[in-house]
mmCIF file of C-alpha atoms in Angstrom:
data_model
loop_
_atom_site.group_PDB
_atom_site.id
_atom_site.type_symbol
_atom_site.label_atom_id
_atom_site.label_comp_id
_atom_site.label_asym_id
_atom_site.label_seq_id
_atom_site.Cartn_x
_atom_site.Cartn_y
_atom_site.Cartn_z
ATOM 1 C CA UNK A 9 -7.339 13.836 -26.031
ATOM 2 C CA UNK A 10 -7.557 11.529 -28.974
ATOM 3 C CA UNK A 11 -4.871 8.770 -29.179
ATOM 4 C CA UNK A 12 -3.039 7.052 -32.050
ATOM 5 C CA UNK A 13 -5.637 4.116 -32.069
ATOM 6 C CA UNK A 14 -8.406 6.510 -32.507
ATOM 7 C CA UNK A 15 -6.631 8.483 -35.263
ATOM 8 C CA UNK A 16 -5.995 5.137 -37.245
ATOM 9 C CA UNK A 17 -9.596 4.395 -37.101
ATOM 10 C CA UNK A 18 -10.333 7.939 -38.298
ATOM 11 C CA UNK A 19 -7.905 7.320 -41.442
ATOM 12 C CA UNK A 20 -9.422 4.015 -42.158
ATOM 13 C CA UNK A 21 -12.905 5.541 -42.194
ATOM 14 C CA UNK A 22 -11.828 8.578 -44.514
ATOM 15 C CA UNK A 23 -10.122 6.127 -46.858
ATOM 16 C CA UNK A 24 -12.853 3.635 -47.043
ATOM 17 C CA UNK A 25 -16.067 5.867 -46.819
ATOM 18 C CA UNK A 26 -14.796 9.026 -48.538
ATOM 19 C CA UNK A 27 -11.978 7.659 -50.685
ATOM 20 C CA UNK A 28 -9.351 9.914 -49.418
ATOM 21 C CA UNK A 29 -5.691 8.910 -50.147
ATOM 22 C CA UNK A 30 -3.582 7.862 -47.134
ATOM 23 C CA UNK A 31 -1.606 11.081 -47.380
ATOM 24 C CA UNK A 32 -4.880 13.159 -47.367
ATOM 25 C CA UNK A 33 -6.428 11.130 -44.410
ATOM 26 C CA UNK A 34 -3.242 11.246 -42.344
ATOM 27 C CA UNK A 35 -2.952 15.016 -42.745
ATOM 28 C CA UNK A 36 -6.553 15.656 -41.855
ATOM 29 C CA UNK A 37 -6.497 13.612 -38.564
ATOM 30 C CA UNK A 38 -2.924 14.896 -37.894
ATOM 31 C CA UNK A 39 -1.099 11.463 -37.648
ATOM 32 C CA UNK A 40 2.289 10.733 -39.395
ATOM 33 C CA UNK A 41 1.897 7.929 -42.041
ATOM 34 C CA UNK A 42 4.654 5.981 -40.329
ATOM 35 C CA UNK A 43 2.564 5.851 -37.143
ATOM 36 C CA UNK A 44 -0.741 4.863 -39.138
ATOM 37 C CA UNK A 45 1.327 2.088 -40.737
ATOM 38 C CA UNK A 46 2.940 0.710 -37.541
ATOM 39 C CA UNK A 47 2.082 -2.730 -36.553
ATOM 40 C CA UNK A 48 2.962 -3.586 -33.007
ATOM 41 C CA UNK A 49 4.788 -6.960 -32.482
ATOM 42 C CA UNK A 50 3.207 -9.071 -29.796
ATOM 43 C CA UNK A 51 5.843 -10.302 -27.311
ATOM 44 C CA UNK A 52 5.932 -13.957 -26.622
ATOM 45 C CA UNK A 53 4.926 -13.603 -22.912
ATOM 46 C CA UNK A 54 2.096 -11.046 -23.550
ATOM 47 C CA UNK A 55 -0.684 -13.799 -23.093
ATOM 48 C CA UNK A 56 0.960 -15.047 -19.835
ATOM 49 C CA UNK A 57 1.361 -11.531 -18.480
ATOM 50 C CA UNK A 58 -2.141 -10.492 -19.243
ATOM 51 C CA UNK A 59 -3.519 -13.541 -17.533
ATOM 52 C CA UNK A 60 -1.165 -13.169 -14.414
ATOM 53 C CA UNK A 61 -2.282 -9.536 -14.087
ATOM 54 C CA UNK A 62 -5.769 -10.615 -14.040
ATOM 55 C CA UNK A 63 -5.090 -13.284 -11.483
ATOM 56 C CA UNK A 64 -3.150 -11.040 -9.214
ATOM 57 C CA UNK A 65 -5.691 -8.286 -9.426
ATOM 58 C CA UNK A 66 -8.466 -10.738 -8.473
ATOM 59 C CA UNK A 67 -6.459 -12.170 -5.549
ATOM 60 C CA UNK A 68 -5.499 -8.734 -4.122
ATOM 61 C CA UNK A 69 -8.717 -6.628 -4.851
ATOM 62 C CA UNK A 70 -7.178 -3.586 -3.058
ATOM 63 C CA UNK A 71 -4.008 -3.479 -5.034
ATOM 64 C CA UNK A 72 -3.445 -0.880 -7.713
ATOM 65 C CA UNK A 73 -1.232 -1.093 -10.688
ATOM 66 C CA UNK A 74 2.197 -0.379 -8.995
ATOM 67 C CA UNK A 75 1.574 -3.037 -6.317
ATOM 68 C CA UNK A 76 0.675 -5.647 -9.130
ATOM 69 C CA UNK A 77 3.815 -4.590 -10.856
ATOM 70 C CA UNK A 78 5.801 -5.329 -7.622
ATOM 71 C CA UNK A 79 4.274 -8.831 -7.552
ATOM 72 C CA UNK A 80 4.969 -9.487 -11.318
ATOM 73 C CA UNK A 81 8.548 -8.501 -10.952
ATOM 74 C CA UNK A 82 9.207 -11.348 -8.221
ATOM 75 C CA UNK A 83 8.341 -13.667 -11.008
ATOM 76 C CA UNK A 84 9.633 -11.839 -14.175
ATOM 77 C CA UNK A 85 11.912 -8.955 -13.060
ATOM 78 C CA UNK A 86 12.408 -7.612 -16.558
ATOM 79 C CA UNK A 87 8.763 -6.632 -17.041
ATOM 80 C CA UNK A 88 8.544 -2.830 -17.514
ATOM 81 C CA UNK A 89 5.796 -1.113 -15.514
ATOM 82 C CA UNK A 90 4.539 0.705 -18.639
ATOM 83 C CA UNK A 91 3.641 -2.783 -20.033
ATOM 84 C CA UNK A 92 1.582 -3.656 -16.842
ATOM 85 C CA UNK A 93 0.047 -0.183 -16.783
ATOM 86 C CA UNK A 94 -1.070 -0.733 -20.575
ATOM 87 C CA UNK A 95 -2.541 -4.107 -19.814
ATOM 88 C CA UNK A 96 -4.143 -2.780 -16.754
ATOM 89 C CA UNK A 97 -5.933 -0.123 -18.660
ATOM 90 C CA UNK A 98 -6.916 -2.376 -21.524
ATOM 91 C CA UNK A 99 -8.503 -4.945 -19.015
ATOM 92 C CA UNK A 100 -10.388 -1.993 -17.383
ATOM 93 C CA UNK A 101 -9.026 -2.895 -13.935
ATOM 94 C CA UNK A 102 -10.071 -0.365 -11.445
ATOM 95 C CA UNK A 103 -10.041 -0.257 -7.531
ATOM 96 C CA UNK A 104 -13.439 -0.053 -6.077
ATOM 97 C CA UNK A 105 -14.337 3.285 -5.005
ATOM 98 C CA UNK A 106 -14.448 4.094 -1.385
ATOM 99 C CA UNK A 107 -16.832 6.547 0.032
ATOM 100 C CA UNK A 108 -14.512 9.201 1.661
ATOM 101 C CA UNK A 109 -14.818 9.696 5.444
ATOM 102 C CA UNK A 110 -15.221 13.081 6.770
ATOM 103 C CA UNK A 111 -12.253 13.706 9.133
ATOM 104 C CA UNK A 112 -10.952 16.503 11.098
ATOM 105 C CA UNK A 113 -7.415 16.862 9.900
ATOM 106 C CA UNK A 114 -6.578 19.639 12.394
ATOM 107 C CA UNK A 115 -4.490 22.733 11.660
ATOM 108 C CA UNK A 116 -1.796 22.626 9.121
ATOM 109 C CA UNK A 117 1.809 22.567 10.304
ATOM 110 C CA UNK A 118 5.068 20.574 10.632
ATOM 111 C CA UNK A 119 5.288 17.194 12.034
ATOM 112 C CA UNK A 120 6.988 17.410 15.355
ATOM 113 C CA UNK A 121 10.351 15.643 15.219
ATOM 114 C CA UNK A 122 10.100 14.601 11.683
ATOM 115 C CA UNK A 123 12.073 11.348 10.946
ATOM 116 C CA UNK A 124 15.360 12.195 9.243
ATOM 117 C CA UNK A 125 16.914 8.729 8.980
ATOM 118 C CA UNK A 126 16.252 5.195 9.687
ATOM 119 C CA UNK A 127 15.539 4.290 13.286
ATOM 120 C CA UNK A 128 15.211 7.929 14.157
ATOM 121 C CA UNK A 129 11.450 7.870 14.828
ATOM 122 C CA UNK A 130 9.244 4.966 15.152
ATOM 123 C CA UNK A 131 5.375 5.062 15.422
ATOM 124 C CA UNK A 132 3.130 2.528 17.148
ATOM 125 C CA UNK A 133 -0.563 1.940 17.650
ATOM 126 C CA UNK A 134 -3.292 -0.608 18.024
ATOM 127 C CA UNK A 135 -5.828 -1.787 15.423
ATOM 128 C CA UNK A 136 -8.847 -3.895 16.351
ATOM 129 C CA UNK A 137 -10.871 -6.555 14.421
ATOM 130 C CA UNK A 138 -13.247 -9.458 15.242
ATOM 131 C CA UNK A 139 -12.920 -13.274 14.952
ATOM 132 C CA UNK A 140 -15.499 -15.159 12.790
ATOM 133 C CA UNK A 141 -17.613 -16.179 15.858
ATOM 134 C CA UNK A 142 -16.855 -13.285 18.011
ATOM 135 C CA UNK A 143 -14.121 -12.350 20.265
ATOM 136 C CA UNK A 144 -11.488 -9.487 19.773
ATOM 137 C CA UNK A 145 -8.430 -9.453 17.783
ATOM 138 C CA UNK A 146 -5.825 -6.822 18.765
ATOM 139 C CA UNK A 147 -3.038 -5.945 16.520
ATOM 140 C CA UNK A 148 0.027 -3.830 17.610
ATOM 141 C CA UNK A 149 1.296 -1.991 14.510
ATOM 142 C CA UNK A 150 4.866 -0.621 14.607
ATOM 143 C CA UNK A 151 6.497 1.277 11.590
ATOM 144 C CA UNK A 152 9.802 3.291 11.014
ATOM 145 C CA UNK A 153 8.495 6.675 9.921
ATOM 146 C CA UNK A 154 11.453 7.266 7.649
ATOM 147 C CA UNK A 155 11.521 4.133 5.699
ATOM 148 C CA UNK A 156 7.710 3.398 6.225
ATOM 149 C CA UNK A 157 8.654 -0.198 6.919
ATOM 150 C CA UNK A 158 6.321 -2.375 9.102
ATOM 151 C CA UNK A 159 8.568 -3.450 11.827
ATOM 152 C CA UNK A 160 6.229 -5.717 13.733
ATOM 153 C CA UNK A 161 2.576 -6.795 13.642
ATOM 154 C CA UNK A 162 1.838 -9.031 16.492
ATOM 155 C CA UNK A 163 -1.722 -10.290 17.112
ATOM 156 C CA UNK A 164 -3.485 -11.586 20.072
ATOM 157 C CA UNK A 165 -6.810 -11.574 21.921
ATOM 158 C CA UNK A 166 -5.189 -9.391 24.396
ATOM 159 C CA UNK A 167 -2.078 -7.169 24.213
ATOM 160 C CA UNK A 168 -0.906 -5.519 27.494
ATOM 161 C CA UNK A 169 2.122 -3.552 28.637
ATOM 162 C CA UNK A 170 4.269 -6.718 29.104
ATOM 163 C CA UNK A 171 3.513 -7.884 25.532
ATOM 164 C CA UNK A 172 4.450 -4.434 24.208
ATOM 165 C CA UNK A 173 7.789 -4.524 26.028
ATOM 166 C CA UNK A 174 8.487 -8.095 24.606
ATOM 167 C CA UNK A 175 7.963 -6.800 21.296
ATOM 168 C CA UNK A 176 10.169 -3.819 21.674
ATOM 169 C CA UNK A 177 12.855 -5.895 23.238
ATOM 170 C CA UNK A 178 13.029 -8.234 20.210
ATOM 171 C CA UNK A 179 13.150 -5.158 17.741
ATOM 172 C CA UNK A 180 15.695 -3.338 19.677
ATOM 173 C CA UNK A 181 17.973 -6.388 19.641
ATOM 174 C CA UNK A 182 17.324 -7.226 15.912
ATOM 175 C CA UNK A 183 16.908 -3.752 14.384
ATOM 176 C CA UNK A 184 18.477 -1.317 16.715
ATOM 177 C CA UNK A 185 16.651 1.298 18.687
ATOM 178 C CA UNK A 186 15.058 4.532 17.606
ATOM 179 C CA UNK A 187 15.684 7.811 19.190
ATOM 180 C CA UNK A 188 12.017 8.570 19.542
ATOM 181 C CA UNK A 189 8.813 6.326 19.410
ATOM 182 C CA UNK A 190 5.510 8.128 18.755
ATOM 183 C CA UNK A 191 2.030 7.012 19.933
ATOM 184 C CA UNK A 192 -1.256 8.259 21.385
ATOM 185 C CA UNK A 193 -1.968 8.052 24.939
ATOM 186 C CA UNK A 194 -3.468 4.611 25.075
ATOM 187 C CA UNK A 195 -3.037 2.757 28.555
ATOM 188 C CA UNK A 196 -0.596 0.400 27.080
ATOM 189 C CA UNK A 197 1.832 3.102 25.867
ATOM 190 C CA UNK A 198 1.537 5.346 28.975
ATOM 191 C CA UNK A 199 1.786 2.344 31.421
ATOM 192 C CA UNK A 200 4.789 3.140 33.940
ATOM 193 C CA UNK A 201 6.275 -0.210 32.902
ATOM 194 C CA UNK A 202 6.564 0.965 29.354
ATOM 195 C CA UNK A 203 7.734 4.313 30.154
ATOM 196 C CA UNK A 204 10.410 2.853 32.676
ATOM 197 C CA UNK A 205 11.607 0.400 30.052
ATOM 198 C CA UNK A 206 11.910 3.017 27.222
ATOM 199 C CA UNK A 207 13.764 5.402 29.640
ATOM 200 C CA UNK A 208 16.243 2.733 30.617
ATOM 201 C CA UNK A 209 16.828 1.964 26.970
ATOM 202 C CA UNK A 210 17.538 5.688 26.036
ATOM 203 C CA UNK A 211 14.477 5.839 23.872
ATOM 204 C CA UNK A 212 12.238 8.949 24.217
ATOM 205 C CA UNK A 213 8.460 8.440 24.167
ATOM 206 C CA UNK A 214 6.479 11.213 22.204
ATOM 207 C CA UNK A 215 2.734 11.267 22.921
ATOM 208 C CA UNK A 216 0.393 13.082 20.611
ATOM 209 C CA UNK A 217 -2.388 15.502 21.945
ATOM 210 C CA UNK A 218 -5.597 13.645 22.775
ATOM 211 C CA UNK A 219 -8.164 13.774 19.647
ATOM 212 C CA UNK A 220 -5.219 14.812 17.261
ATOM 213 C CA UNK A 221 -4.574 11.785 15.105
ATOM 214 C CA UNK A 222 -2.932 13.946 12.380
ATOM 215 C CA UNK A 223 -0.122 14.138 14.706
ATOM 216 C CA UNK A 224 0.594 10.527 14.177
ATOM 217 C CA UNK A 225 -0.115 10.685 10.436
ATOM 218 C CA UNK A 226 2.397 7.851 9.311
ATOM 219 C CA UNK A 227 0.906 5.166 11.418
ATOM 220 C CA UNK A 228 -2.756 6.369 10.746
ATOM 221 C CA UNK A 229 -1.827 5.852 7.041
ATOM 222 C CA UNK A 230 -0.310 2.578 7.588
ATOM 223 C CA UNK A 231 -3.225 1.467 9.676
ATOM 224 C CA UNK A 232 -5.769 2.434 7.018
ATOM 225 C CA UNK A 233 -3.795 0.590 4.248
ATOM 226 C CA UNK A 234 -3.544 -2.562 6.688
ATOM 227 C CA UNK A 235 -7.349 -2.599 7.382
ATOM 228 C CA UNK A 236 -8.283 -1.951 3.593
ATOM 229 C CA UNK A 237 -5.897 -4.470 2.165
ATOM 230 C CA UNK A 238 -5.877 -7.169 4.705
ATOM 231 C CA UNK A 239 -8.337 -7.141 7.540
ATOM 232 C CA UNK A 240 -11.315 -6.075 5.334
ATOM 233 C CA UNK A 241 -10.457 -8.895 2.829
ATOM 234 C CA UNK A 242 -10.405 -11.691 5.412
ATOM 235 C CA UNK A 243 -12.584 -13.448 8.036
ATOM 236 C CA UNK A 244 -10.237 -14.861 10.820
ATOM 237 C CA UNK A 245 -11.322 -18.072 12.542
ATOM 238 C CA UNK A 246 -8.685 -17.757 15.317
ATOM 239 C CA UNK A 247 -5.382 -16.080 16.245
ATOM 240 C CA UNK A 248 -3.038 -18.402 14.511
ATOM 241 C CA UNK A 249 -4.869 -18.085 11.282
ATOM 242 C CA UNK A 250 -4.820 -14.330 11.835
ATOM 243 C CA UNK A 251 -1.026 -14.412 12.476
ATOM 244 C CA UNK A 252 -0.465 -16.469 9.210
ATOM 245 C CA UNK A 253 -2.520 -14.170 7.043
ATOM 246 C CA UNK A 254 -1.064 -10.959 8.537
ATOM 247 C CA UNK A 255 2.454 -12.210 8.240
ATOM 248 C CA UNK A 256 1.980 -12.774 4.588
ATOM 249 C CA UNK A 257 0.368 -9.414 4.009
ATOM 250 C CA UNK A 258 3.260 -7.609 5.954
ATOM 251 C CA UNK A 259 5.904 -9.384 3.870
ATOM 252 C CA UNK A 260 4.334 -8.115 0.672
ATOM 253 C CA UNK A 261 3.732 -4.662 2.038
ATOM 254 C CA UNK A 262 7.491 -4.416 2.889
ATOM 255 C CA UNK A 263 8.801 -5.792 -0.373
#
Protein backbone atom coordinates (compact mmCIF):
# COMPACT_ATOMS: atom_id res chain seq x y z
CA UNK A 1 0.00 0.00 0.00
CA UNK A 2 1.32 3.43 -1.00
CA UNK A 3 1.08 6.04 1.74
CA UNK A 4 0.65 9.84 1.57
CA UNK A 5 4.43 10.46 1.67
CA UNK A 6 5.03 8.31 -1.42
CA UNK A 7 2.08 9.92 -3.20
CA UNK A 8 3.47 13.40 -2.50
CA UNK A 9 6.76 12.32 -4.10
CA UNK A 10 4.76 11.12 -7.11
CA UNK A 11 3.04 14.50 -7.43
CA UNK A 12 6.37 16.35 -7.25
CA UNK A 13 7.80 14.04 -9.92
CA UNK A 14 4.87 14.55 -12.29
CA UNK A 15 4.95 18.31 -11.82
CA UNK A 16 8.73 18.60 -12.20
CA UNK A 17 9.53 16.03 -14.90
CA UNK A 18 6.34 16.03 -16.94
CA UNK A 19 5.04 19.54 -16.23
CA UNK A 20 1.64 18.36 -14.99
CA UNK A 21 -0.46 20.84 -13.07
CA UNK A 22 -0.99 20.21 -9.39
CA UNK A 23 -4.63 19.28 -10.03
CA UNK A 24 -3.69 16.75 -12.74
CA UNK A 25 -0.84 15.21 -10.76
CA UNK A 26 -2.94 14.81 -7.60
CA UNK A 27 -5.73 13.24 -9.63
CA UNK A 28 -3.36 10.71 -11.23
CA UNK A 29 -1.87 9.52 -7.94
CA UNK A 30 -5.22 9.71 -6.08
CA UNK A 31 -4.28 12.18 -3.38
CA UNK A 32 -6.38 15.22 -2.36
CA UNK A 33 -4.65 18.52 -2.98
CA UNK A 34 -5.20 19.49 0.65
CA UNK A 35 -3.24 16.40 1.73
CA UNK A 36 -0.50 17.14 -0.80
CA UNK A 37 -0.14 20.70 0.50
CA UNK A 38 -0.22 19.72 4.19
CA UNK A 39 2.93 20.60 6.14
CA UNK A 40 3.28 18.83 9.47
CA UNK A 41 4.07 21.03 12.45
CA UNK A 42 6.98 19.71 14.47
CA UNK A 43 6.10 19.56 18.15
CA UNK A 44 8.54 21.18 20.62
CA UNK A 45 9.31 17.88 22.33
CA UNK A 46 9.84 15.88 19.11
CA UNK A 47 13.65 15.82 19.32
CA UNK A 48 13.60 14.87 23.01
CA UNK A 49 11.03 12.13 22.41
CA UNK A 50 12.94 10.65 19.49
CA UNK A 51 16.21 10.59 21.46
CA UNK A 52 14.50 9.12 24.54
CA UNK A 53 12.90 6.34 22.51
CA UNK A 54 16.29 5.44 21.05
CA UNK A 55 17.88 5.43 24.53
CA UNK A 56 15.16 3.26 26.08
CA UNK A 57 15.17 0.85 23.15
CA UNK A 58 18.94 0.49 23.48
CA UNK A 59 18.73 -0.05 27.25
CA UNK A 60 15.87 -2.57 26.94
CA UNK A 61 16.69 -4.54 23.84
CA UNK A 62 13.82 -7.02 24.23
CA UNK A 63 11.13 -4.36 24.70
CA UNK A 64 8.73 -3.62 21.88
CA UNK A 65 6.95 -0.36 21.10
CA UNK A 66 4.11 -0.75 23.68
CA UNK A 67 6.57 -1.41 26.54
CA UNK A 68 8.71 1.58 25.50
CA UNK A 69 5.56 3.73 25.44
CA UNK A 70 4.83 2.64 29.02
CA UNK A 71 8.31 3.79 30.11
CA UNK A 72 7.90 7.09 28.25
CA UNK A 73 4.56 7.70 29.97
CA UNK A 74 6.26 7.63 33.36
CA UNK A 75 8.23 10.68 32.29
CA UNK A 76 5.66 12.39 30.05
CA UNK A 77 2.14 10.98 30.59
CA UNK A 78 0.58 12.95 27.71
CA UNK A 79 2.57 11.23 24.95
CA UNK A 80 0.22 9.30 22.66
CA UNK A 81 1.23 5.77 21.70
CA UNK A 82 0.68 6.64 18.02
CA UNK A 83 3.50 9.19 18.20
CA UNK A 84 5.79 6.63 19.78
CA UNK A 85 4.83 4.07 17.13
CA UNK A 86 5.49 6.55 14.31
CA UNK A 87 8.96 7.40 15.62
CA UNK A 88 9.64 3.72 16.33
CA UNK A 89 8.99 2.92 12.66
CA UNK A 90 10.92 5.94 11.38
CA UNK A 91 13.96 4.91 13.45
CA UNK A 92 13.73 1.36 12.12
CA UNK A 93 13.61 -0.11 15.62
CA UNK A 94 12.85 -3.81 15.63
CA UNK A 95 13.14 -6.66 18.08
CA UNK A 96 15.84 -9.18 17.12
CA UNK A 97 14.20 -12.24 15.64
CA UNK A 98 14.29 -15.35 17.77
CA UNK A 99 14.44 -18.78 16.23
CA UNK A 100 11.18 -20.48 17.18
CA UNK A 101 11.52 -23.58 19.29
CA UNK A 102 9.72 -26.77 18.40
CA UNK A 103 7.38 -27.50 21.24
CA UNK A 104 4.70 -30.02 21.96
CA UNK A 105 1.74 -27.88 22.94
CA UNK A 106 -0.44 -30.88 23.59
CA UNK A 107 -4.07 -31.37 22.74
CA UNK A 108 -6.36 -28.33 22.49
CA UNK A 109 -8.75 -27.78 25.34
CA UNK A 110 -9.91 -25.50 28.10
CA UNK A 111 -7.65 -24.54 30.98
CA UNK A 112 -8.69 -26.45 34.08
CA UNK A 113 -10.08 -24.05 36.69
CA UNK A 114 -9.46 -20.93 34.63
CA UNK A 115 -8.98 -17.84 36.82
CA UNK A 116 -12.15 -15.71 36.97
CA UNK A 117 -11.04 -12.98 39.36
CA UNK A 118 -8.02 -11.69 41.27
CA UNK A 119 -6.68 -14.16 43.85
CA UNK A 120 -8.69 -16.99 42.30
CA UNK A 121 -5.78 -18.96 40.81
CA UNK A 122 -2.06 -18.39 41.28
CA UNK A 123 0.72 -20.23 39.44
CA UNK A 124 4.26 -20.90 40.52
CA UNK A 125 7.38 -22.48 39.11
CA UNK A 126 11.17 -22.39 39.24
CA UNK A 127 13.58 -20.82 36.75
CA UNK A 128 17.32 -21.49 36.83
CA UNK A 129 20.37 -19.49 35.78
CA UNK A 130 24.13 -19.44 36.47
CA UNK A 131 26.36 -16.92 38.23
CA UNK A 132 29.29 -15.36 36.39
CA UNK A 133 31.85 -17.74 37.90
CA UNK A 134 29.61 -20.76 38.15
CA UNK A 135 27.12 -21.72 40.77
CA UNK A 136 23.37 -22.01 40.46
CA UNK A 137 20.79 -19.25 40.77
CA UNK A 138 17.28 -20.44 41.51
CA UNK A 139 14.27 -18.14 41.04
CA UNK A 140 10.79 -18.83 42.41
CA UNK A 141 8.22 -17.25 40.07
CA UNK A 142 4.68 -16.67 41.36
CA UNK A 143 1.94 -14.95 39.36
CA UNK A 144 -1.78 -14.24 39.62
CA UNK A 145 -3.31 -15.92 36.56
CA UNK A 146 -6.17 -13.39 36.33
CA UNK A 147 -4.16 -10.15 36.55
CA UNK A 148 -0.88 -11.69 35.22
CA UNK A 149 0.91 -9.76 37.99
CA UNK A 150 4.22 -11.05 39.28
CA UNK A 151 3.54 -11.52 42.99
CA UNK A 152 7.02 -12.58 44.08
CA UNK A 153 10.35 -13.44 42.50
CA UNK A 154 12.83 -14.46 45.21
CA UNK A 155 16.27 -15.71 44.18
CA UNK A 156 18.83 -17.79 46.03
CA UNK A 157 21.39 -20.48 45.40
CA UNK A 158 18.92 -22.94 46.87
CA UNK A 159 15.19 -22.67 47.50
CA UNK A 160 13.66 -25.55 49.42
CA UNK A 161 10.18 -26.18 50.78
CA UNK A 162 10.74 -23.96 53.84
CA UNK A 163 11.65 -20.95 51.69
CA UNK A 164 8.60 -21.68 49.54
CA UNK A 165 6.37 -21.63 52.63
CA UNK A 166 7.97 -18.40 53.93
CA UNK A 167 7.29 -16.70 50.60
CA UNK A 168 3.67 -17.86 50.62
CA UNK A 169 3.20 -16.73 54.24
CA UNK A 170 4.28 -13.23 53.32
CA UNK A 171 2.06 -13.12 50.23
CA UNK A 172 -0.99 -14.49 52.06
CA UNK A 173 -0.59 -11.80 54.73
CA UNK A 174 -0.03 -8.92 52.31
CA UNK A 175 -2.06 -9.93 49.24
CA UNK A 176 -4.70 -12.32 50.51
CA UNK A 177 -4.76 -16.00 49.63
CA UNK A 178 -5.87 -17.66 46.40
CA UNK A 179 -8.45 -20.40 46.14
CA UNK A 180 -6.09 -22.50 44.00
CA UNK A 181 -2.38 -22.54 43.27
CA UNK A 182 -1.15 -24.34 40.16
CA UNK A 183 2.26 -25.97 39.67
CA UNK A 184 4.10 -28.92 38.21
CA UNK A 185 5.14 -31.89 40.32
CA UNK A 186 8.51 -30.51 41.39
CA UNK A 187 9.76 -31.81 44.75
CA UNK A 188 9.42 -28.41 46.45
CA UNK A 189 5.74 -28.19 45.47
CA UNK A 190 4.71 -31.76 46.34
CA UNK A 191 6.64 -31.80 49.62
CA UNK A 192 4.40 -32.86 52.52
CA UNK A 193 5.30 -29.67 54.41
CA UNK A 194 4.04 -27.49 51.55
CA UNK A 195 0.89 -29.57 51.00
CA UNK A 196 0.06 -29.54 54.72
CA UNK A 197 0.63 -25.78 54.94
CA UNK A 198 -1.62 -25.09 51.95
CA UNK A 199 -4.32 -27.36 53.37
CA UNK A 200 -4.17 -25.60 56.74
CA UNK A 201 -4.61 -22.26 54.94
CA UNK A 202 -7.57 -23.43 52.83
CA UNK A 203 -5.69 -23.16 49.53
CA UNK A 204 -6.05 -26.07 47.12
CA UNK A 205 -2.96 -27.21 45.21
CA UNK A 206 -3.48 -28.12 41.55
CA UNK A 207 -0.77 -30.21 39.91
CA UNK A 208 -0.42 -30.48 36.15
CA UNK A 209 0.20 -33.81 34.46
CA UNK A 210 3.88 -34.73 34.06
CA UNK A 211 5.26 -33.58 30.71
CA UNK A 212 2.31 -31.24 30.11
CA UNK A 213 3.63 -27.65 30.45
CA UNK A 214 0.71 -26.35 28.36
CA UNK A 215 -1.50 -27.00 31.39
CA UNK A 216 0.45 -24.28 33.18
CA UNK A 217 0.52 -21.88 30.24
CA UNK A 218 0.43 -18.58 32.16
CA UNK A 219 3.51 -19.22 34.26
CA UNK A 220 5.31 -20.72 31.24
CA UNK A 221 4.62 -17.51 29.32
CA UNK A 222 5.84 -15.38 32.23
CA UNK A 223 8.99 -17.48 32.60
CA UNK A 224 9.76 -17.05 28.91
CA UNK A 225 9.42 -13.27 29.14
CA UNK A 226 11.48 -13.19 32.34
CA UNK A 227 14.32 -15.13 30.73
CA UNK A 228 14.17 -13.18 27.47
CA UNK A 229 13.99 -9.68 28.94
CA UNK A 230 16.01 -10.09 32.13
CA UNK A 231 18.12 -13.23 32.56
CA UNK A 232 19.46 -13.29 29.01
CA UNK A 233 20.34 -9.59 29.24
CA UNK A 234 22.50 -9.76 32.39
CA UNK A 235 25.42 -11.63 33.91
CA UNK A 236 25.01 -11.94 37.68
CA UNK A 237 28.08 -11.96 39.90
CA UNK A 238 26.23 -13.00 43.04
CA UNK A 239 22.80 -13.39 44.63
CA UNK A 240 22.46 -9.77 45.93
CA UNK A 241 23.19 -8.39 42.46
CA UNK A 242 20.65 -10.78 40.95
CA UNK A 243 18.07 -9.68 43.54
CA UNK A 244 18.60 -6.01 42.71
CA UNK A 245 18.35 -6.45 38.94
CA UNK A 246 15.39 -8.82 39.12
CA UNK A 247 13.47 -6.53 41.50
CA UNK A 248 13.93 -3.65 39.06
CA UNK A 249 12.75 -5.78 36.12
CA UNK A 250 9.75 -7.07 38.08
CA UNK A 251 8.69 -3.54 38.99
CA UNK A 252 8.78 -2.53 35.33
CA UNK A 253 6.92 -5.68 34.29
CA UNK A 254 4.10 -5.03 36.76
CA UNK A 255 3.77 -1.36 35.88
